[in-house]
PDB file of C-alpha atoms in Angstrom:
ATOM      1  CA  GLU A 364       0.000   0.000   0.000  1.00 61.00           C
ATOM      2  CA  ALA A 365       1.443   3.372  -0.994  1.00 79.00           C
ATOM      3  CA  GLY A 366       1.898   5.820   1.855  1.00 92.00           C
ATOM      4  CA  VAL A 367       1.127   9.498   2.150  1.00 95.00           C
ATOM      5  CA  ALA A 368       3.104  11.422  -0.454  1.00 96.00           C
ATOM      6  CA  GLN A 369       4.258  14.982   0.063  1.00 96.00           C
ATOM      7  CA  SER A 370       6.230  17.399  -2.074  1.00 97.00           C
ATOM      8  CA  PRO A 371       8.546  19.128  -2.118  1.00 97.00           C
ATOM      9  CA  ARG A 372      10.756  17.620   0.610  1.00 95.00           C
ATOM     10  CA  TYR A 373      12.615  20.862   1.175  1.00 96.00           C
ATOM     11  CA  LYS A 374      11.935  24.504   0.375  1.00 97.00           C
ATOM     12  CA  ILE A 375      13.865  27.664   1.124  1.00 98.00           C
ATOM     13  CA  ILE A 376      12.185  31.009   0.517  1.00 98.00           C
ATOM     14  CA  GLU A 377      12.639  34.603   1.533  1.00 98.00           C
ATOM     15  CA  LYS A 378      10.233  36.244   3.937  1.00 97.00           C
ATOM     16  CA  ARG A 379       7.176  37.763   2.289  1.00 97.00           C
ATOM     17  CA  GLN A 380       7.332  35.243  -0.547  1.00 98.00           C
ATOM     18  CA  SER A 381       4.612  32.657  -1.056  1.00 98.00           C
ATOM     19  CA  VAL A 382       4.947  28.873  -0.998  1.00 98.00           C
ATOM     20  CA  ALA A 383       2.702  25.878  -1.563  1.00 98.00           C
ATOM     21  CA  PHE A 384       2.920  22.295  -0.375  1.00 98.00           C
ATOM     22  CA  TRP A 385       1.184  19.315  -1.883  1.00 97.00           C
ATOM     23  CA  CYS A 386      -0.131  16.131  -0.267  1.00 97.00           C
ATOM     24  CA  ASN A 387      -1.546  12.938  -1.762  1.00 96.00           C
ATOM     25  CA  PRO A 388      -3.156  10.821   0.971  1.00 96.00           C
ATOM     26  CA  ILE A 389      -3.486   7.068   1.086  1.00 94.00           C
ATOM     27  CA  SER A 390      -6.108   5.920  -1.371  1.00 93.00           C
ATOM     28  CA  GLY A 391      -9.537   5.712   0.195  1.00 90.00           C
ATOM     29  CA  HIS A 392      -8.701   7.762   3.276  1.00 92.00           C
ATOM     30  CA  ALA A 393     -11.472  10.283   3.841  1.00 90.00           C
ATOM     31  CA  THR A 394      -9.703  12.321   6.497  1.00 91.00           C
ATOM     32  CA  LEU A 395      -6.659  14.474   5.816  1.00 94.00           C
ATOM     33  CA  TYR A 396      -4.671  16.596   8.257  1.00 94.00           C
ATOM     34  CA  TRP A 397      -1.979  19.235   7.963  1.00 96.00           C
ATOM     35  CA  TYR A 398       0.369  19.679  10.916  1.00 96.00           C
ATOM     36  CA  GLN A 399       3.123  22.206  11.597  1.00 96.00           C
ATOM     37  CA  GLN A 400       6.169  20.906  13.491  1.00 93.00           C
ATOM     38  CA  ILE A 401       8.525  23.584  14.718  1.00 93.00           C
ATOM     39  CA  LEU A 402      11.993  22.368  15.662  1.00 88.00           C
ATOM     40  CA  GLY A 403      12.019  20.885  19.152  1.00 84.00           C
ATOM     41  CA  GLN A 404       8.234  20.752  19.449  1.00 87.00           C
ATOM     42  CA  GLY A 405       5.517  18.242  18.766  1.00 89.00           C
ATOM     43  CA  PRO A 406       3.374  18.547  15.652  1.00 92.00           C
ATOM     44  CA  LYS A 407       0.521  21.043  15.935  1.00 93.00           C
ATOM     45  CA  LEU A 408      -2.671  20.518  13.958  1.00 93.00           C
ATOM     46  CA  LEU A 409      -3.380  23.274  11.437  1.00 96.00           C
ATOM     47  CA  ILE A 410      -6.401  21.916   9.600  1.00 95.00           C
ATOM     48  CA  GLN A 411      -8.458  18.762   9.224  1.00 93.00           C
ATOM     49  CA  PHE A 412     -10.503  17.823   6.163  1.00 93.00           C
ATOM     50  CA  GLN A 413     -13.090  15.113   5.831  1.00 90.00           C
ATOM     51  CA  ASN A 414     -13.506  14.420   2.139  1.00 88.00           C
ATOM     52  CA  ASN A 415     -13.434  17.941   0.650  1.00 86.00           C
ATOM     53  CA  GLY A 416     -14.938  19.711   3.668  1.00 91.00           C
ATOM     54  CA  VAL A 417     -13.086  21.453   6.487  1.00 92.00           C
ATOM     55  CA  VAL A 418     -13.748  19.888   9.904  1.00 90.00           C
ATOM     56  CA  ASP A 419     -11.386  21.942  12.050  1.00 89.00           C
ATOM     57  CA  ASP A 420      -9.244  24.920  11.063  1.00 93.00           C
ATOM     58  CA  SER A 421      -9.252  26.672  14.412  1.00 91.00           C
ATOM     59  CA  GLN A 422      -5.434  26.714  14.627  1.00 91.00           C
ATOM     60  CA  LEU A 423      -4.799  27.820  11.048  1.00 95.00           C
ATOM     61  CA  PRO A 424      -3.475  31.414  10.814  1.00 94.00           C
ATOM     62  CA  LYS A 425      -6.002  32.403   8.193  1.00 95.00           C
ATOM     63  CA  ASP A 426      -4.462  35.766   7.450  1.00 96.00           C
ATOM     64  CA  ARG A 427      -1.586  34.022   5.684  1.00 97.00           C
ATOM     65  CA  PHE A 428      -2.311  30.291   5.515  1.00 98.00           C
ATOM     66  CA  SER A 429      -4.864  28.616   3.281  1.00 97.00           C
ATOM     67  CA  ALA A 430      -5.593  25.017   2.408  1.00 97.00           C
ATOM     68  CA  GLU A 431      -7.872  23.225   0.046  1.00 95.00           C
ATOM     69  CA  ARG A 432      -8.769  19.673  -0.817  1.00 95.00           C
ATOM     70  CA  LEU A 433     -10.488  19.727  -4.147  1.00 82.00           C
ATOM     71  CA  LYS A 434     -12.370  16.553  -5.064  1.00 86.00           C
ATOM     72  CA  GLY A 435     -11.642  15.120  -1.631  1.00 85.00           C
ATOM     73  CA  VAL A 436      -8.289  13.595  -2.565  1.00 92.00           C
ATOM     74  CA  ASP A 437      -5.111  15.703  -2.940  1.00 96.00           C
ATOM     75  CA  SER A 438      -4.583  18.756  -0.803  1.00 97.00           C
ATOM     76  CA  THR A 439      -2.466  21.880  -0.984  1.00 97.00           C
ATOM     77  CA  LEU A 440      -1.366  24.138   1.845  1.00 98.00           C
ATOM     78  CA  LYS A 441      -0.290  27.667   0.971  1.00 98.00           C
ATOM     79  CA  ILE A 442       1.479  30.366   2.913  1.00 98.00           C
ATOM     80  CA  GLN A 443       1.339  33.937   1.605  1.00 97.00           C
ATOM     81  CA  PRO A 444       3.268  35.925   2.669  1.00 97.00           C
ATOM     82  CA  ALA A 445       5.716  33.809   4.646  1.00 97.00           C
ATOM     83  CA  LYS A 446       7.290  34.973   7.890  1.00 97.00           C
ATOM     84  CA  LEU A 447      10.492  33.825   9.553  1.00 97.00           C
ATOM     85  CA  GLU A 448       8.492  32.032  12.250  1.00 96.00           C
ATOM     86  CA  ASP A 449       6.857  29.830   9.613  1.00 97.00           C
ATOM     87  CA  SER A 450      10.098  27.864   9.344  1.00 97.00           C
ATOM     88  CA  ALA A 451       9.055  24.340  10.274  1.00 96.00           C
ATOM     89  CA  VAL A 452       8.296  20.900   8.912  1.00 95.00           C
ATOM     90  CA  TYR A 453       4.803  20.657   7.452  1.00 97.00           C
ATOM     91  CA  LEU A 454       3.354  17.196   7.852  1.00 96.00           C
ATOM     92  CA  CYS A 455       0.397  15.738   6.037  1.00 96.00           C
ATOM     93  CA  ALA A 456      -1.465  12.756   7.445  1.00 94.00           C
ATOM     94  CA  SER A 457      -4.509  10.770   6.439  1.00 92.00           C
ATOM     95  CA  SER A 458      -6.787   8.291   8.118  1.00 88.00           C
ATOM     96  CA  SER A 459      -9.728   6.109   7.261  1.00 82.00           C
ATOM     97  CA  LEU A 460     -13.076   6.627   8.944  1.00 77.00           C
ATOM     98  CA  LYS A 461     -13.083   2.959   9.873  1.00 74.00           C
ATOM     99  CA  THR A 462      -9.920   2.726  11.986  1.00 72.00           C
ATOM    100  CA  GLY A 463      -9.031   6.332  12.719  1.00 72.00           C
ATOM    101  CA  GLU A 464      -5.301   5.569  12.737  1.00 79.00           C
ATOM    102  CA  ALA A 465      -3.345   8.437  11.177  1.00 85.00           C
ATOM    103  CA  PHE A 466      -0.552   7.756   8.659  1.00 89.00           C
ATOM    104  CA  PHE A 467       1.994  10.488   8.090  1.00 91.00           C
ATOM    105  CA  GLY A 468       3.995  11.608   5.095  1.00 93.00           C
ATOM    106  CA  GLN A 469       7.689  12.468   5.312  1.00 92.00           C
ATOM    107  CA  GLY A 470       6.946  16.151   5.533  1.00 94.00           C
ATOM    108  CA  THR A 471       8.152  19.302   3.809  1.00 96.00           C
ATOM    109  CA  ARG A 472      10.902  21.201   5.580  1.00 95.00           C
ATOM    110  CA  LEU A 473      10.394  24.942   5.026  1.00 97.00           C
ATOM    111  CA  THR A 474      13.104  27.454   5.785  1.00 97.00           C
ATOM    112  CA  VAL A 475      12.197  31.122   5.597  1.00 98.00           C
ATOM    113  CA  VAL A 476      15.191  33.445   5.426  1.00 97.00           C
TER     114      VAL A 476
ATOM    115  CA  GLY B 390      -8.328  20.320  26.674  1.00 77.00           C
ATOM    116  CA  ASP B 391      -6.819  16.865  26.532  1.00 83.00           C
ATOM    117  CA  SER B 392      -3.034  16.850  26.497  1.00 88.00           C
ATOM    118  CA  VAL B 393       0.108  14.820  27.163  1.00 92.00           C
ATOM    119  CA  THR B 394       3.341  15.745  28.913  1.00 94.00           C
ATOM    120  CA  GLN B 395       6.589  13.993  28.087  1.00 94.00           C
ATOM    121  CA  MET B 396       9.947  13.984  29.790  1.00 90.00           C
ATOM    122  CA  GLU B 397      12.486  16.295  28.226  1.00 87.00           C
ATOM    123  CA  GLY B 398      15.341  14.889  26.224  1.00 88.00           C
ATOM    124  CA  PRO B 399      17.660  14.045  24.895  1.00 95.00           C
ATOM    125  CA  VAL B 400      17.936  10.643  26.464  1.00 96.00           C
ATOM    126  CA  THR B 401      21.392   9.208  25.794  1.00 97.00           C
ATOM    127  CA  LEU B 402      22.015   5.504  26.356  1.00 97.00           C
ATOM    128  CA  SER B 403      24.519   2.848  25.493  1.00 97.00           C
ATOM    129  CA  GLU B 404      23.437  -0.077  23.363  1.00 97.00           C
ATOM    130  CA  GLU B 405      21.591  -2.797  25.328  1.00 97.00           C
ATOM    131  CA  ALA B 406      20.623  -0.389  28.114  1.00 97.00           C
ATOM    132  CA  PHE B 407      17.076  -0.218  29.524  1.00 98.00           C
ATOM    133  CA  LEU B 408      14.897   2.606  28.246  1.00 97.00           C
ATOM    134  CA  THR B 409      12.071   4.473  29.917  1.00 97.00           C
ATOM    135  CA  ILE B 410      10.459   7.576  28.443  1.00 97.00           C
ATOM    136  CA  ASN B 411       7.812   9.053  30.713  1.00 97.00           C
ATOM    137  CA  CYS B 412       4.451  10.282  29.500  1.00 97.00           C
ATOM    138  CA  THR B 413       1.510  11.488  31.545  1.00 96.00           C
ATOM    139  CA  TYR B 414      -1.838  12.576  30.201  1.00 94.00           C
ATOM    140  CA  THR B 415      -4.702  14.869  31.112  1.00 92.00           C
ATOM    141  CA  ALA B 416      -8.038  13.903  29.636  1.00 87.00           C
ATOM    142  CA  THR B 417     -11.732  13.697  30.244  1.00 83.00           C
ATOM    143  CA  GLY B 418     -12.677  10.066  30.154  1.00 82.00           C
ATOM    144  CA  TYR B 419     -10.307   7.357  29.012  1.00 82.00           C
ATOM    145  CA  PRO B 420      -9.070   8.018  25.499  1.00 86.00           C
ATOM    146  CA  SER B 421      -6.795   5.753  23.502  1.00 88.00           C
ATOM    147  CA  LEU B 422      -3.103   6.493  23.989  1.00 92.00           C
ATOM    148  CA  PHE B 423      -0.357   6.275  21.391  1.00 92.00           C
ATOM    149  CA  TRP B 424       3.382   6.342  20.971  1.00 95.00           C
ATOM    150  CA  TYR B 425       4.696   7.576  17.620  1.00 94.00           C
ATOM    151  CA  VAL B 426       8.317   7.426  16.447  1.00 95.00           C
ATOM    152  CA  GLN B 427      10.095   9.724  14.021  1.00 93.00           C
ATOM    153  CA  TYR B 428      13.358   8.387  12.609  1.00 92.00           C
ATOM    154  CA  PRO B 429      15.817  10.926  11.174  1.00 87.00           C
ATOM    155  CA  GLY B 430      14.549  12.339   7.894  1.00 80.00           C
ATOM    156  CA  GLU B 431      11.307  10.389   7.992  1.00 82.00           C
ATOM    157  CA  GLY B 432       7.687  11.001   8.872  1.00 83.00           C
ATOM    158  CA  LEU B 433       5.912   9.951  12.043  1.00 89.00           C
ATOM    159  CA  GLN B 434       5.019   6.296  12.435  1.00 90.00           C
ATOM    160  CA  LEU B 435       2.652   4.760  14.927  1.00 91.00           C
ATOM    161  CA  LEU B 436       4.777   2.607  17.243  1.00 95.00           C
ATOM    162  CA  LEU B 437       2.127   1.222  19.589  1.00 95.00           C
ATOM    163  CA  LYS B 438      -1.204   2.018  21.133  1.00 92.00           C
ATOM    164  CA  ALA B 439      -3.515   1.093  23.988  1.00 93.00           C
ATOM    165  CA  THR B 440      -7.236   1.631  23.768  1.00 89.00           C
ATOM    166  CA  LYS B 441      -8.328   1.229  27.387  1.00 90.00           C
ATOM    167  CA  ALA B 442      -7.056   1.249  30.949  1.00 91.00           C
ATOM    168  CA  ASP B 443      -4.632  -1.554  31.889  1.00 93.00           C
ATOM    169  CA  ASP B 444      -4.025  -2.392  28.220  1.00 95.00           C
ATOM    170  CA  LYS B 445      -0.426  -2.946  27.204  1.00 97.00           C
ATOM    171  CA  GLY B 446       0.673  -1.897  23.744  1.00 96.00           C
ATOM    172  CA  SER B 447       3.786  -3.485  22.310  1.00 97.00           C
ATOM    173  CA  ASN B 448       5.788  -3.439  19.090  1.00 97.00           C
ATOM    174  CA  LYS B 449       9.435  -3.959  18.077  1.00 95.00           C
ATOM    175  CA  GLY B 450      10.409  -4.718  21.685  1.00 97.00           C
ATOM    176  CA  PHE B 451       8.816  -1.519  23.000  1.00 98.00           C
ATOM    177  CA  GLU B 452       5.997  -1.654  25.546  1.00 98.00           C
ATOM    178  CA  ALA B 453       3.705   0.830  27.266  1.00 98.00           C
ATOM    179  CA  THR B 454       0.935   0.177  29.788  1.00 97.00           C
ATOM    180  CA  TYR B 455      -2.109   2.429  30.097  1.00 96.00           C
ATOM    181  CA  ARG B 456      -2.325   3.226  33.825  1.00 96.00           C
ATOM    182  CA  LYS B 457      -5.345   5.289  34.800  1.00 93.00           C
ATOM    183  CA  GLU B 458      -4.413   5.475  38.495  1.00 94.00           C
ATOM    184  CA  THR B 459      -1.246   7.401  37.644  1.00 95.00           C
ATOM    185  CA  THR B 460      -2.539   8.811  34.300  1.00 95.00           C
ATOM    186  CA  SER B 461       0.619   7.525  32.672  1.00 96.00           C
ATOM    187  CA  PHE B 462       1.686   5.702  29.516  1.00 97.00           C
ATOM    188  CA  HIS B 463       5.447   5.292  29.896  1.00 98.00           C
ATOM    189  CA  LEU B 464       7.413   3.796  27.019  1.00 98.00           C
ATOM    190  CA  GLU B 465       9.916   1.046  27.883  1.00 98.00           C
ATOM    191  CA  LYS B 466      12.360  -1.212  26.107  1.00 98.00           C
ATOM    192  CA  GLY B 467      14.572  -3.756  27.772  1.00 97.00           C
ATOM    193  CA  SER B 468      17.581  -3.482  25.487  1.00 96.00           C
ATOM    194  CA  VAL B 469      17.929  -0.576  23.071  1.00 97.00           C
ATOM    195  CA  GLN B 470      19.822  -0.675  19.791  1.00 97.00           C
ATOM    196  CA  VAL B 471      21.578   2.055  17.836  1.00 97.00           C
ATOM    197  CA  SER B 472      18.771   1.795  15.279  1.00 96.00           C
ATOM    198  CA  ASP B 473      16.268   2.919  17.943  1.00 97.00           C
ATOM    199  CA  SER B 474      17.760   6.419  17.864  1.00 97.00           C
ATOM    200  CA  ALA B 475      14.816   8.641  16.973  1.00 97.00           C
ATOM    201  CA  VAL B 476      12.327  11.083  18.443  1.00 96.00           C
ATOM    202  CA  TYR B 477       9.429   9.520  20.340  1.00 97.00           C
ATOM    203  CA  PHE B 478       6.067  11.252  20.711  1.00 95.00           C
ATOM    204  CA  CYS B 479       3.313  10.424  23.151  1.00 95.00           C
ATOM    205  CA  ALA B 480      -0.141  11.277  21.808  1.00 92.00           C
ATOM    206  CA  LEU B 481      -3.834  11.011  22.416  1.00 89.00           C
ATOM    207  CA  PRO B 482      -6.905  11.801  20.318  1.00 82.00           C
ATOM    208  CA  SER B 483      -8.225  15.250  21.100  1.00 70.00           C
ATOM    209  CA  GLY B 484     -11.792  16.201  21.789  1.00 59.00           C
ATOM    210  CA  GLY B 485     -13.334  12.823  21.197  1.00 56.00           C
ATOM    211  CA  SER B 486     -12.043  12.684  17.632  1.00 64.00           C
ATOM    212  CA  TYR B 487      -9.241  10.677  16.095  1.00 70.00           C
ATOM    213  CA  ILE B 488      -6.997  13.701  15.634  1.00 78.00           C
ATOM    214  CA  PRO B 489      -3.718  12.958  17.419  1.00 84.00           C
ATOM    215  CA  THR B 490      -2.542  15.612  19.857  1.00 87.00           C
ATOM    216  CA  PHE B 491       1.174  15.225  20.449  1.00 91.00           C
ATOM    217  CA  GLY B 492       3.612  15.843  23.268  1.00 91.00           C
ATOM    218  CA  ARG B 493       6.749  17.792  22.489  1.00 92.00           C
ATOM    219  CA  GLY B 494       8.748  14.654  21.773  1.00 94.00           C
ATOM    220  CA  THR B 495      11.729  13.003  23.449  1.00 96.00           C
ATOM    221  CA  SER B 496      14.913  12.470  21.493  1.00 96.00           C
ATOM    222  CA  LEU B 497      16.662   9.145  22.087  1.00 97.00           C
ATOM    223  CA  ILE B 498      20.326   8.743  21.179  1.00 97.00           C
ATOM    224  CA  VAL B 499      21.830   5.271  21.467  1.00 97.00           C
ATOM    225  CA  HIS B 500      25.611   4.888  21.295  1.00 96.00           C
ATOM    226  CA  PRO B 501      27.357   1.645  20.270  1.00 94.00           C
TER     227      PRO B 501
END
């Protein structure tokens, strides 16, 4: 079974630039999550989708972050404009409604300079 | 809200030493509890879980027992290997959902 795919693996941008991350969940998984993991901390949930609807985006900084999951499969997370404090690993995870267990991608490491 | 607290790292051990990484939780009710592992350069993987009080989760020589009297879910391994070097996260589902809420992670470094 293919895992959660994320791209790119690494990205370096200057502050105030924009960036987008892509996630392809495990086939058939209805639920998709984006997490932000700042160095030395545990992952923090940014947004949860179920199919193509948003379930929880209470921790998403909506003035600069946006996410979508068109057609209930792939998802993109965008930051515009980026700030230095956005430097982190962005993790995508997916889970099935049946088991609830979350499977994580390898993440995208973002460095804002 | 529901949360977990882990011991701070890094934990540095010699190969074949005994490992304990402490985790305590605060929750309403008795949620499932998880340990995730993150190897260098890789994503998070579920290591083990326990779904109710007194359950013991185990995998790859690691064990953790869900103890409601002490609200703990400590991770243990009898004999660590260099390949166990990673960051370990204690987690629980938040707010009655399946969304994992993570501790800050404990780095384990095992020397030959």
